[in-house]
Coordinates of C-alpha atoms in Angstrom, one line a residue:
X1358 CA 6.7 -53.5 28.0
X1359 CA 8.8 -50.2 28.1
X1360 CA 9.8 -48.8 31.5
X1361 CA 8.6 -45.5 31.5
X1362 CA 10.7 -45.1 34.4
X1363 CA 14.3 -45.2 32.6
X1364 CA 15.9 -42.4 30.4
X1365 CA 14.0 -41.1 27.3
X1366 CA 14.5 -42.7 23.9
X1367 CA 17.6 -41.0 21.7
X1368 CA 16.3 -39.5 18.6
X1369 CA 18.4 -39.4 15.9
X1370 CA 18.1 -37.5 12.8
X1371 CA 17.3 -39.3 9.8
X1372 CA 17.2 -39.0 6.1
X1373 CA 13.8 -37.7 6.6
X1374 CA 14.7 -34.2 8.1
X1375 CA 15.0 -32.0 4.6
X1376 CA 11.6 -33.6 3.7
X1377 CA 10.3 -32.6 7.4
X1378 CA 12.2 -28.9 6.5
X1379 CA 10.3 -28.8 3.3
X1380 CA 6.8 -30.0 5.1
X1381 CA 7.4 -27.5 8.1
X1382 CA 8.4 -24.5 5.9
X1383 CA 4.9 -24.7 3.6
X1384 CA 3.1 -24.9 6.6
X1385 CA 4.7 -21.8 8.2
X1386 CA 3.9 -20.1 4.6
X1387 CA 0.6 -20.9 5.1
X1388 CA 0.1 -19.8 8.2
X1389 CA 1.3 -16.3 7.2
X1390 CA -0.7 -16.3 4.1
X1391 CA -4.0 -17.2 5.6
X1392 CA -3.2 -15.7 9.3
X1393 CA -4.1 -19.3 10.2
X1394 CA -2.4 -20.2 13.4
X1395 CA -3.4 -23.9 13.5
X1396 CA -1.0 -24.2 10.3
X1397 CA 2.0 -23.2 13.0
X1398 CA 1.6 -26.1 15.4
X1399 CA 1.6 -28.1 12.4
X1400 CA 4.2 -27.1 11.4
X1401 CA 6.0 -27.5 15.0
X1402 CA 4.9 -31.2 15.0
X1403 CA 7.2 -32.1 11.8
X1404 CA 9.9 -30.9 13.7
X1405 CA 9.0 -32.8 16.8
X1406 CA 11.7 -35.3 16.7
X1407 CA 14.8 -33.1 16.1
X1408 CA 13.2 -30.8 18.8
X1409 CA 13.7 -33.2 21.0
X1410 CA 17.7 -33.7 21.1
X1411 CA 19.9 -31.4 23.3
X1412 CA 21.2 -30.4 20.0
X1413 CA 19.1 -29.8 17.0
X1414 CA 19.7 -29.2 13.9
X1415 CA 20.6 -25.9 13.3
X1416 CA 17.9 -25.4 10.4
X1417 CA 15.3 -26.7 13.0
X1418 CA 16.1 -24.3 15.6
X1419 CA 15.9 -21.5 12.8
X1420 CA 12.8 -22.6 11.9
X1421 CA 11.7 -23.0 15.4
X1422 CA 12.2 -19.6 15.7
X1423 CA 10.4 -18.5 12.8
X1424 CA 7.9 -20.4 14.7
X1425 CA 8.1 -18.8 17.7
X1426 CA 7.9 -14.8 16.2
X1427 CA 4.8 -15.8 14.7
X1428 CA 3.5 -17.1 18.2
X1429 CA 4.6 -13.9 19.8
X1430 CA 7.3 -15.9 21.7
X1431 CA 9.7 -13.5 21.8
X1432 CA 12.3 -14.7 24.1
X1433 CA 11.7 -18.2 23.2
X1434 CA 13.1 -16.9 19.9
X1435 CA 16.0 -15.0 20.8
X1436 CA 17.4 -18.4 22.6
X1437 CA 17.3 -20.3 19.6
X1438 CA 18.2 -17.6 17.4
X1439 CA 21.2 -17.2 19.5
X1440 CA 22.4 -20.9 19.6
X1441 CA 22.0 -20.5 15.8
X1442 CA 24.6 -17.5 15.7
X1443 CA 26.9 -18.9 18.4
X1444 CA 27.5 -21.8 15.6
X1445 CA 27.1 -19.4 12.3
X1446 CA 27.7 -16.1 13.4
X1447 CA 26.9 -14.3 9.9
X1448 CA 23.9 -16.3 9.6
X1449 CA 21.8 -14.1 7.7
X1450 CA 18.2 -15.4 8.2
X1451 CA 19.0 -15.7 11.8
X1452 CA 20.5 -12.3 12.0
X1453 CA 17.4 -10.9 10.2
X1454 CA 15.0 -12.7 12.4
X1455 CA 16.6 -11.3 15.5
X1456 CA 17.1 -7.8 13.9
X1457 CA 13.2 -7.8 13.3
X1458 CA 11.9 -9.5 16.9
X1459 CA 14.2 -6.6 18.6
X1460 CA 12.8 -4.4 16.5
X1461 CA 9.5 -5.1 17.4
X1462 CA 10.2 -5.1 21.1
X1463 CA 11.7 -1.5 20.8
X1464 CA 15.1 -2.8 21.2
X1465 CA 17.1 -0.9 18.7
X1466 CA 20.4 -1.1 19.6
X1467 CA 20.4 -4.7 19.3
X1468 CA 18.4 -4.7 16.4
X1469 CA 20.8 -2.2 15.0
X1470 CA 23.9 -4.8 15.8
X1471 CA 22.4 -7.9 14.3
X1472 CA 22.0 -5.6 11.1
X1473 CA 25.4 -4.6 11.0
X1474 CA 26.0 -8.5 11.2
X1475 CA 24.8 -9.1 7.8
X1476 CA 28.2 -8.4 5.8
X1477 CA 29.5 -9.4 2.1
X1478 CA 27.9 -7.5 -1.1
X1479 CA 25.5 -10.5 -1.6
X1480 CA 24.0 -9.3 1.9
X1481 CA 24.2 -5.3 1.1
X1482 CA 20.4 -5.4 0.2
X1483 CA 19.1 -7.3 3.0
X1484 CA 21.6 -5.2 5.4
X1485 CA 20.7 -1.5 3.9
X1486 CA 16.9 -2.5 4.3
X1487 CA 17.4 -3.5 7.6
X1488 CA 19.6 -0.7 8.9
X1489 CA 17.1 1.8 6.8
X1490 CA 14.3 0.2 9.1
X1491 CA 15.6 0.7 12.7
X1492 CA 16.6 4.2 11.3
X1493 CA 13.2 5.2 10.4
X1494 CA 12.3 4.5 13.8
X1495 CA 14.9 6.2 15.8
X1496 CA 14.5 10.2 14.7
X1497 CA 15.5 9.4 10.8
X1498 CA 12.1 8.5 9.0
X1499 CA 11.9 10.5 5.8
X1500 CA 15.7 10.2 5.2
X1501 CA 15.3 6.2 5.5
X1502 CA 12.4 6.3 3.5
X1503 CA 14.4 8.3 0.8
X1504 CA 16.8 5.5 0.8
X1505 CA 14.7 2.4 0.6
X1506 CA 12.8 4.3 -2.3
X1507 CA 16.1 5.0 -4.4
X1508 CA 16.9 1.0 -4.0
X1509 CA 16.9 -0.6 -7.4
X1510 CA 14.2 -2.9 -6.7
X1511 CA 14.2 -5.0 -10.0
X1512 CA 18.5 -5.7 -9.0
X1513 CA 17.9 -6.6 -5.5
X1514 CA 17.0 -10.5 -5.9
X1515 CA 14.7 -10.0 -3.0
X1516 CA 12.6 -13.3 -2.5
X1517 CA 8.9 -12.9 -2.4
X1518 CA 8.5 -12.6 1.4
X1519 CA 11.5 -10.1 1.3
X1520 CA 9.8 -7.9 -1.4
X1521 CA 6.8 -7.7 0.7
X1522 CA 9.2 -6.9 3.9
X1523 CA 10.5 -3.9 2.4
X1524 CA 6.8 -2.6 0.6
X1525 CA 5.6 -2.7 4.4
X1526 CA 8.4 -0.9 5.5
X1527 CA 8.3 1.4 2.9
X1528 CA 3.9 1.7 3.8
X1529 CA 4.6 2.4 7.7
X1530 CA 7.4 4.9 7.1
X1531 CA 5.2 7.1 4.4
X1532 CA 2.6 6.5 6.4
X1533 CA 3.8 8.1 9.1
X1534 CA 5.1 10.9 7.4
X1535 CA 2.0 11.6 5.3
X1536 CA 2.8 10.0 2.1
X1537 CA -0.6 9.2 1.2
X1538 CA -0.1 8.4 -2.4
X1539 CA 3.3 6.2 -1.2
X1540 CA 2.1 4.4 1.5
X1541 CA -1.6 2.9 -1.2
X1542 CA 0.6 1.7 -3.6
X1543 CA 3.5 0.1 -1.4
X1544 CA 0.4 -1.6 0.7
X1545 CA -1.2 -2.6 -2.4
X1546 CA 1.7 -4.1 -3.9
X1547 CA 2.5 -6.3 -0.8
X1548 CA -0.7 -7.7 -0.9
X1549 CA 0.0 -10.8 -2.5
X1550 CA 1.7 -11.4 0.7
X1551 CA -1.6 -12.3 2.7
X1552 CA -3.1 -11.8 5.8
X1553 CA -0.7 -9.1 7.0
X1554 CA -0.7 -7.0 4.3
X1555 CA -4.4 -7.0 3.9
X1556 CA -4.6 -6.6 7.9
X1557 CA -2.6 -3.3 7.3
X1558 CA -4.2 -1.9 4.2
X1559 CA -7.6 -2.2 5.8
X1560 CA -6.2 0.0 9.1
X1561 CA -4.9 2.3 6.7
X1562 CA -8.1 2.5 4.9
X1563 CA -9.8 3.2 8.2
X1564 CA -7.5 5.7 9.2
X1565 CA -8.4 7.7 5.6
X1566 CA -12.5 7.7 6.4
X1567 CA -12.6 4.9 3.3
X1568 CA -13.7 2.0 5.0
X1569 CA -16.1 1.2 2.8
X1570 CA -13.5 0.4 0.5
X1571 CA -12.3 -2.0 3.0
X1572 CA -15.4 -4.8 2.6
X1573 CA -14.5 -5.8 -0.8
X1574 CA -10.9 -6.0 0.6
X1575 CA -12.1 -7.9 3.7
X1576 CA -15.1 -10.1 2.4
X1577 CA -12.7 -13.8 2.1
X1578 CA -11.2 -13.2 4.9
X1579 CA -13.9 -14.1 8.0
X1580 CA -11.8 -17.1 8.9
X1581 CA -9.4 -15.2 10.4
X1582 CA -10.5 -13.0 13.5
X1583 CA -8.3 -10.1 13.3
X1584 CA -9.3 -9.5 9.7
X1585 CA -13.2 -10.2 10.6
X1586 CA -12.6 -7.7 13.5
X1587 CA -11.6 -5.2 10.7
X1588 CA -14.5 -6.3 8.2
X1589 CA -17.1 -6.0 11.5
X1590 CA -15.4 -2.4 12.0
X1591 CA -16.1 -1.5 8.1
X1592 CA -19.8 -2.5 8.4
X1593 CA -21.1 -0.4 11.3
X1594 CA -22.8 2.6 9.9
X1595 CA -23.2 1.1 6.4
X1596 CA -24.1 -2.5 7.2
X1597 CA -25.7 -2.7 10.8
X1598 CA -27.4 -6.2 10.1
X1599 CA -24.5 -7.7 9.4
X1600 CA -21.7 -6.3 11.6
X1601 CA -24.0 -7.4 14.3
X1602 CA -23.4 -11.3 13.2
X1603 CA -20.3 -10.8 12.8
X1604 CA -20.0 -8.9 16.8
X1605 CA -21.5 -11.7 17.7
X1606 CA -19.5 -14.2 15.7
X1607 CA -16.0 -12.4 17.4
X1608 CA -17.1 -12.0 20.9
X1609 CA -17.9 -16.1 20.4
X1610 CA -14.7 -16.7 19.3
X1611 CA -12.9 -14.7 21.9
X1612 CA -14.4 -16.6 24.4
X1613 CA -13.3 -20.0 22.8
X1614 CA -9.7 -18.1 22.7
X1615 CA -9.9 -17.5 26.3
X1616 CA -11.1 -21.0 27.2
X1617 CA -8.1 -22.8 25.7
X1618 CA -6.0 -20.4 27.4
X1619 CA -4.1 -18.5 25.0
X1620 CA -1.7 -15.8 25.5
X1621 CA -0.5 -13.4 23.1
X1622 CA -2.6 -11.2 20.0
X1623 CA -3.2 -8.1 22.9
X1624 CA -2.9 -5.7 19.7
X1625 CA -6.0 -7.6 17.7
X1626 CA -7.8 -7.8 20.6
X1627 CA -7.6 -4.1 22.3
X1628 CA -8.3 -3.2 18.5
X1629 CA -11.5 -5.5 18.8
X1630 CA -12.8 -3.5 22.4
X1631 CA -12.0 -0.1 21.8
X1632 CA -13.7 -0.2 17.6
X1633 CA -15.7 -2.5 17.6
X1634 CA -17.3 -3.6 21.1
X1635 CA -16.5 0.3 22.2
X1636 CA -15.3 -0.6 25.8
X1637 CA -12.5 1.8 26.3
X1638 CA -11.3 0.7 29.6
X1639 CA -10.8 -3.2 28.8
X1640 CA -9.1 -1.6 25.3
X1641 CA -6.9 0.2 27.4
X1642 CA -6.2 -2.3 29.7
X1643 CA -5.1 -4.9 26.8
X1644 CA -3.3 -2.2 24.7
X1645 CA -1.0 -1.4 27.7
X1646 CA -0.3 -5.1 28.2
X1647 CA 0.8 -5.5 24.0
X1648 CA 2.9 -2.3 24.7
X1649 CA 5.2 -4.3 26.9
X1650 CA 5.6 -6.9 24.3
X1651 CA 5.2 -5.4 21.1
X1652 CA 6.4 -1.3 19.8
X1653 CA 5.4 -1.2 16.2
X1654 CA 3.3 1.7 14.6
X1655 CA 0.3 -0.2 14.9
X1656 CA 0.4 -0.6 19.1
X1657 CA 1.5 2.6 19.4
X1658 CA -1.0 4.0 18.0
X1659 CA -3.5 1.4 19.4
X1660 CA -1.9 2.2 23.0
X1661 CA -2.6 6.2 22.7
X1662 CA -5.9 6.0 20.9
X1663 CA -7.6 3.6 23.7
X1664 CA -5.4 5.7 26.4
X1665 CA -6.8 9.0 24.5
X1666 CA -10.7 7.2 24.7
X1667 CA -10.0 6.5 28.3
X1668 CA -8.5 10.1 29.2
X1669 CA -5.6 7.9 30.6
X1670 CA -3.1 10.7 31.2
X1671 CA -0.6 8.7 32.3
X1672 CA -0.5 6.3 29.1
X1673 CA -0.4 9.2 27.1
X1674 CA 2.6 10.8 29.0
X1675 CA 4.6 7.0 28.8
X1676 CA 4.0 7.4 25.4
X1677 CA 5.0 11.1 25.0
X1678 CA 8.6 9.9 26.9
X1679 CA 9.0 7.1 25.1
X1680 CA 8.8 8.9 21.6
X1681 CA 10.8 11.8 22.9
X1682 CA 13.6 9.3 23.9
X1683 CA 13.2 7.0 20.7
X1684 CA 12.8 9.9 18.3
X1685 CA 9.9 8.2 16.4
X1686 CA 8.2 10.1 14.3
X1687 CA 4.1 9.4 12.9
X1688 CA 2.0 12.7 11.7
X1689 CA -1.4 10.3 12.8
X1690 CA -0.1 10.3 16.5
X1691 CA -0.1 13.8 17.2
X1692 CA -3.1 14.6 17.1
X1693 CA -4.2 12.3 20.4
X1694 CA -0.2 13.3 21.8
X1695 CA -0.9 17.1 21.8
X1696 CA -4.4 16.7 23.8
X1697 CA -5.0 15.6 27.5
X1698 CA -1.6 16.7 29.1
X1699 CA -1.3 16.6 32.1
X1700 CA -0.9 20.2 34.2

């Protein structure tokens, strides 16, 4: 019998690791096309065994951290992204990765350094787009979004998943600067992506008055809650049989989502309260809990519509600060940022 008392086992790599790569990357493609989380702890279980040594591989610990972003596991990814880039310094997925997690988290001056990190003219693409990115969010929106639209898309060599990176981009920063005509037809051409992309046309549609438009869009995608939240929002006034089922059918699945303990998705969920189940403090109350974590478009306006609901004066003046020291710019916001100021 073993003695499960003495020192763990050494696990050493074997010729099996690019075929657990391979396995472990389709998963995590899957799990961003469908918005299917399960495919993610797949996913981490092909790696189990290299996890498992003081040093992995250092394609595992990228892909660990691929893992990890889509987990919202922010710092968990910035570890291994940075034992990646103490051994390969110009890494470029790992410098892109960490570019886009600071990003997220509103940290621009890192974001900004891991950009500049990306150096050689085989890079220039992925480092313009990147740099363009955290400019459009600090104070320089249209003049970034004039650069990533004069990039000569068809010369770029962008992989799939980067082509849809930079239509998104492109989307949020028209978006925000009332390109209406822009922002349709970058969101429509990332589509192909999957869940994200369709997540983010269907906000935009709501945010136009066409959400009828958006249960076509929606109608395959129940399995996944944050796009059934979406479809259930679409079907209110038109379809009030059915966006009760489908209520019903979230609030169920919250609860199983709370039961296994999960942590993480704040933005789906305030989204879910203050839209669809129309309680604005428990919207609030989640949206200002994403807001630590997460600074995109999308919870900042989440974050000032459910403080705006609330008449949550202090949310709204963070957020006021916050864009007055960032410099970020978004047409939709000020219309809830000029109303309830505080005397």
């Amino acid at each position: 019998s073993s003695d499960l008392t003495g020192p763990r086992p050494v696990v050493r790599p074997n010729a099996s690791l690019p075929k657990a790569l391979l396995s472990a990357r389709t998963q995590l493609e899957a799990a961003h096309q469908q918005g299917d989380p399960r495919y993610l702890g797949y996913a981490e279980a092909q790696l189990g065994p290299w996890l498992n040594l003081s040093e992995p591989p250092t394609d595992v610990l990228l892909l660990r951290a691929r893992l990890l972003q889509a987990n919202h596991r922010f710092d968990a990814a910035l570890i291994d992204l940075g034992r990646v880039l103490k051994r390969s310094p110009g890494q470029p997925e790992a410098l892109l990765l960490s570019a886009s997690i600071n990003q997220v988290r509103g940290r621009y001056r890192e974001a900004r350094l891991a950009c500049r990190g990306l150096q050689g003219l085989e890079l220039l693409p992925l480092a313009l787009i990147c740099q363009a990115q955290i400019d459009g969010v600090t104070g320089q929106a249209r003049a970034a979004l004039t650069r990533l639209q004069k990039l000569p898309r068809g010369n770029l060599g962008l992989t799939p998943a980067q082509g849809a990176w930079l239509d998104l981009g492109i989307a949020d920063l028209a978006d925000r600067v009332g390109d209406n005509s822009l922002t349709e037809a970058s969101l429509k051409r990332a589509l192909v992506s999957g869940a994200e992309a369709v997540g983010a046309y269907a906000d935009w549609l709501h945010a136009e008055g066409r959400d009828a438009e958006s249960l076509v869009l929606l109608r395959k995608w129940t399995a996944h809650d944050g796009l059934l939240m979406r479809l259930a929002r679409a079907e209110q006034t038109s379809q009030p049989a059915v966006f009760r089922q489908h209520r019903a059918e979230l609030l169920r699945r919250l609860a199983d989502f709370r039961q296994r303990g999960e942590a993480g998705h704040e933005r789906e969920q305030a989204l879910l309260y203050l839209d669809v189940l129309k309680d604005h403090d428990n919207a609030l109350v989640l949206a200002r809990r994403n807001w630590q974590q997460q600074r995109e478009t999308a919870d900042f306006r989440i974050y000032g519509r459910a403080a705006q609901a609330a008449n949550a004066v202090a949310d709204l003046n963070l957020l006021r600060a916050w864009q007055a020291q960032t410099g970020f710019e978004d047409r939709r916001s000020d219309v809830w940022l000029s109303q309830s100021r505080a005397p």
